[in-house]
Short mmCIF file of C-alpha atoms in Angstrom, two decimals:
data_model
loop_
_atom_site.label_atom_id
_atom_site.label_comp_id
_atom_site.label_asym_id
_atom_site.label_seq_id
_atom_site.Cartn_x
_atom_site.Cartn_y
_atom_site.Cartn_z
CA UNK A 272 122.53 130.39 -4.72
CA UNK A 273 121.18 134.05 -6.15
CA UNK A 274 118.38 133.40 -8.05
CA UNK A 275 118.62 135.83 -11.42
CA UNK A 276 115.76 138.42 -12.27
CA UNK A 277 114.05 135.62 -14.69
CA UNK A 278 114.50 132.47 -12.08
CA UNK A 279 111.45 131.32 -9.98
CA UNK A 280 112.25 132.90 -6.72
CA UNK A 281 112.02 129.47 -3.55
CA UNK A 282 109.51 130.03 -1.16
CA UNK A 283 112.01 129.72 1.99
CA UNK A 284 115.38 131.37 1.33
CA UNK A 285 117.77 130.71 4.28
CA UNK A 286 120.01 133.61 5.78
CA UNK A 287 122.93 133.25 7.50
CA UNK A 288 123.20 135.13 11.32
CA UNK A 289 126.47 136.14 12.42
CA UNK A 290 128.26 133.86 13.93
CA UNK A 291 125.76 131.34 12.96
CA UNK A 292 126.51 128.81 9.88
CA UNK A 293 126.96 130.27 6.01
CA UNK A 294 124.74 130.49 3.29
CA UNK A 295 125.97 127.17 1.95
CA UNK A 296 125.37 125.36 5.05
CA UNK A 297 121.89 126.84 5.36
CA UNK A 298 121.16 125.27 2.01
CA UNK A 299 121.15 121.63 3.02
CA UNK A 300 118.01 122.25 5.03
CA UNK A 301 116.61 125.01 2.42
CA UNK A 302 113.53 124.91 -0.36
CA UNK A 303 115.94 123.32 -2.79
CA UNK A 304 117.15 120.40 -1.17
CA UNK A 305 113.87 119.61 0.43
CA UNK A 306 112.24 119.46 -2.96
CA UNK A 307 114.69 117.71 -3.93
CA UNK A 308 114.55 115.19 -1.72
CA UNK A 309 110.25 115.15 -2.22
CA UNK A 310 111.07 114.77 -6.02
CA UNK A 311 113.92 111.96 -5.50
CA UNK A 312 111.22 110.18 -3.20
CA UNK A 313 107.58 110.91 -5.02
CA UNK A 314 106.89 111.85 -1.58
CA UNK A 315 103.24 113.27 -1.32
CA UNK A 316 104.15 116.60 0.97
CA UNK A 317 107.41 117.97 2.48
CA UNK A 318 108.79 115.96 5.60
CA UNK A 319 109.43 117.90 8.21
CA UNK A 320 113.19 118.98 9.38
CA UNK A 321 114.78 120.18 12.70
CA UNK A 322 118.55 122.33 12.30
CA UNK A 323 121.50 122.45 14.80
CA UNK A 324 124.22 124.54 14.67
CA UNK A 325 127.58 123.36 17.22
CA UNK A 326 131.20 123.67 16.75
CA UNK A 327 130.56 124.67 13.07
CA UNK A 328 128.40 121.60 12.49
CA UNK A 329 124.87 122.53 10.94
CA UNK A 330 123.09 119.45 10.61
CA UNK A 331 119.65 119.17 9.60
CA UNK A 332 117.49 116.28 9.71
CA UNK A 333 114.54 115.55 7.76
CA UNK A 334 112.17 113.21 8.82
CA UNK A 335 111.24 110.70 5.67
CA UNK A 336 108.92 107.95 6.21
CA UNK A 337 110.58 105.29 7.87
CA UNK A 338 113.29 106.94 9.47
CA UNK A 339 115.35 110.36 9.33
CA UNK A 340 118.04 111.51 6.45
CA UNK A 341 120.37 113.55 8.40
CA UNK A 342 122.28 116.48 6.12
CA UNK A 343 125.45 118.33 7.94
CA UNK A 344 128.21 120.67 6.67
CA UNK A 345 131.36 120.86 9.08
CA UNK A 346 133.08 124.52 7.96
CA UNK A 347 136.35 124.66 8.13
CA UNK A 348 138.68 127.65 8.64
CA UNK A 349 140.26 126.84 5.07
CA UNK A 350 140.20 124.54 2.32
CA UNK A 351 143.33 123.11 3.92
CA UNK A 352 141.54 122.52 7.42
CA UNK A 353 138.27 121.09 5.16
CA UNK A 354 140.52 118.23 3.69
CA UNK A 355 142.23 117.50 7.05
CA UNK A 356 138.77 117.14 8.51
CA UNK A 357 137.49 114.72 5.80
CA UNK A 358 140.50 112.24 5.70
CA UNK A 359 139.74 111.91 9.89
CA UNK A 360 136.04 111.16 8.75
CA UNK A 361 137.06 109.04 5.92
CA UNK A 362 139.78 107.28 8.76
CA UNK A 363 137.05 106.85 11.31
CA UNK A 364 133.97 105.73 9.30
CA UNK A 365 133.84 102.16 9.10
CA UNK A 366 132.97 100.93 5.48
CA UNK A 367 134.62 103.97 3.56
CA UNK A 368 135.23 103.29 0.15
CA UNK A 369 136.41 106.41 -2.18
CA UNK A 370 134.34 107.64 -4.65
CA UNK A 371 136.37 107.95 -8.14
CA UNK A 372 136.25 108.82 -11.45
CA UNK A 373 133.28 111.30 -12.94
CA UNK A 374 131.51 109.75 -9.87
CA UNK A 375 133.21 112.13 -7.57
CA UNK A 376 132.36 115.26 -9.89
CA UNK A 377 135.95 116.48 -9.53
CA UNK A 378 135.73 116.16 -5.60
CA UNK A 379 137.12 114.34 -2.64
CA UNK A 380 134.62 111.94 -1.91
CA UNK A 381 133.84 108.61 0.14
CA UNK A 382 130.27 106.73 0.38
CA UNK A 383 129.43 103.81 2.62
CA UNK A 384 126.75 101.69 2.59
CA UNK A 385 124.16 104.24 3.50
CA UNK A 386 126.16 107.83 3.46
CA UNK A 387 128.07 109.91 0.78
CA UNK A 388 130.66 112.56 1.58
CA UNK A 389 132.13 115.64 -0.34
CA UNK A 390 134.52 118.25 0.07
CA UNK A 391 134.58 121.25 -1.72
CA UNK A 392 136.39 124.53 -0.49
CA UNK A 393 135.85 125.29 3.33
CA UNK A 394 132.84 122.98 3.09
CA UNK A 395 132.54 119.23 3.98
CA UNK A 396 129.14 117.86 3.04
CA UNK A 397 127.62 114.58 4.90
CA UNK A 398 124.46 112.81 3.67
CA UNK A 399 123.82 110.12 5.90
CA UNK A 400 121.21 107.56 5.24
CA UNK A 401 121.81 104.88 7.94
CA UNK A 402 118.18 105.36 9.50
CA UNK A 403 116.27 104.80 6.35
CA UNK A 404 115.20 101.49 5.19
CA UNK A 405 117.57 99.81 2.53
CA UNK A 406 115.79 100.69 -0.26
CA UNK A 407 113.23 104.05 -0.56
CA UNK A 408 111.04 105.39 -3.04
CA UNK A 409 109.23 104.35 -6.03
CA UNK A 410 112.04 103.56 -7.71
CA UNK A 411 113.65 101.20 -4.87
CA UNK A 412 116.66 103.27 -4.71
CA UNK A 413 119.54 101.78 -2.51
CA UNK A 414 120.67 104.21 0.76
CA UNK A 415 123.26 104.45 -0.36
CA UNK A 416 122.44 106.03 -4.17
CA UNK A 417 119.95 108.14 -1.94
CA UNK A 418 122.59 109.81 -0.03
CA UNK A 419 124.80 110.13 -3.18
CA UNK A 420 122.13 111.99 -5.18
CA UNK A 421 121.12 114.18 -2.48
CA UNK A 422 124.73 115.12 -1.77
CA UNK A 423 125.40 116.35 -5.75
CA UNK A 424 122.04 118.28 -5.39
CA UNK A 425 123.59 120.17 -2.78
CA UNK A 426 127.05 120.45 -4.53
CA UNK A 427 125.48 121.72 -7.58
CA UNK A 428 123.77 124.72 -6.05
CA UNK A 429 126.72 125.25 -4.36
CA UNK A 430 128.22 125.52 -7.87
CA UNK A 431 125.55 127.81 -8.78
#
């Protein structure tokens, strides 16, 4: 995401390293999303995270009081690759249900009870909530919604 002349410039902008993961997947453990996430949660200060980057897997994984949200973007070589990759996910995760309509935001998508998943170009996004408690935040917000809102915050500065 570029931030124009007249934006509020993020205090941590992530770069991608050659050979390392893309700008896109850097953003799932970037300024954004993390205040995101404190906004989502009321949380008081901004957890801490720890990043991995394998077999074009970044993952990174914030720890959130009472147990860790774990972010990862899989890039593919293509969107063709991308899709092929999600329908093995969507296959192999027990408790896959698509996500439809507007929900979906014009996407391939599939949510469980604690994860949401998105596909958009090269890029398959994972937002996986099974650590957490059932319910987080002020607002008593399900895993499940969690991981969903999370995941559209990322797809929207991906938009951007």
């Amino acid at each position: 995401m570029a931030a124009s002349p007249s934006a509020s410039v993020p205090l941590y902008i992530p770069v991608a390293a050659a050979g390392g993961p893309s700008a896109e997947a850097l953003m799932v453990c970037g300024e954004e999303t993390r205040a995101n996430i404190v906004r989502i949660l009321a949380l008081p200060s901004s957890p801490g995270t720890a990043a991995s980057w394998a077999d074009k897997l970044y993952t990174c994984t914030y720890a959130l009081p009472g147990g860790a949200l774990v972010l990862s973007v899989k890039e593919a070589t293509g969107p063709d690759a991308a899709h092929a990759y999600f329908q093995d996910l969507q296959r192999s995760t027990a408790g896959a249900a698509p996500i439809e309509g507007l929900a979906n935001l014009g996407f391939p998508a599939f949510q469980t009870p604690a994860s949401a998943v998105f596909v958009k170009d090269n890029f398959v996004l994972t937002v996986d909530g099974a650590a957490l408690p059932d319910t987080l935040g002020p607002h008593q917000v399900t895993r499940a919604a969690f991981a969903y809102q999370v995941a559209t915050t990322v797809l929207a500065c991906w938009s951007e």
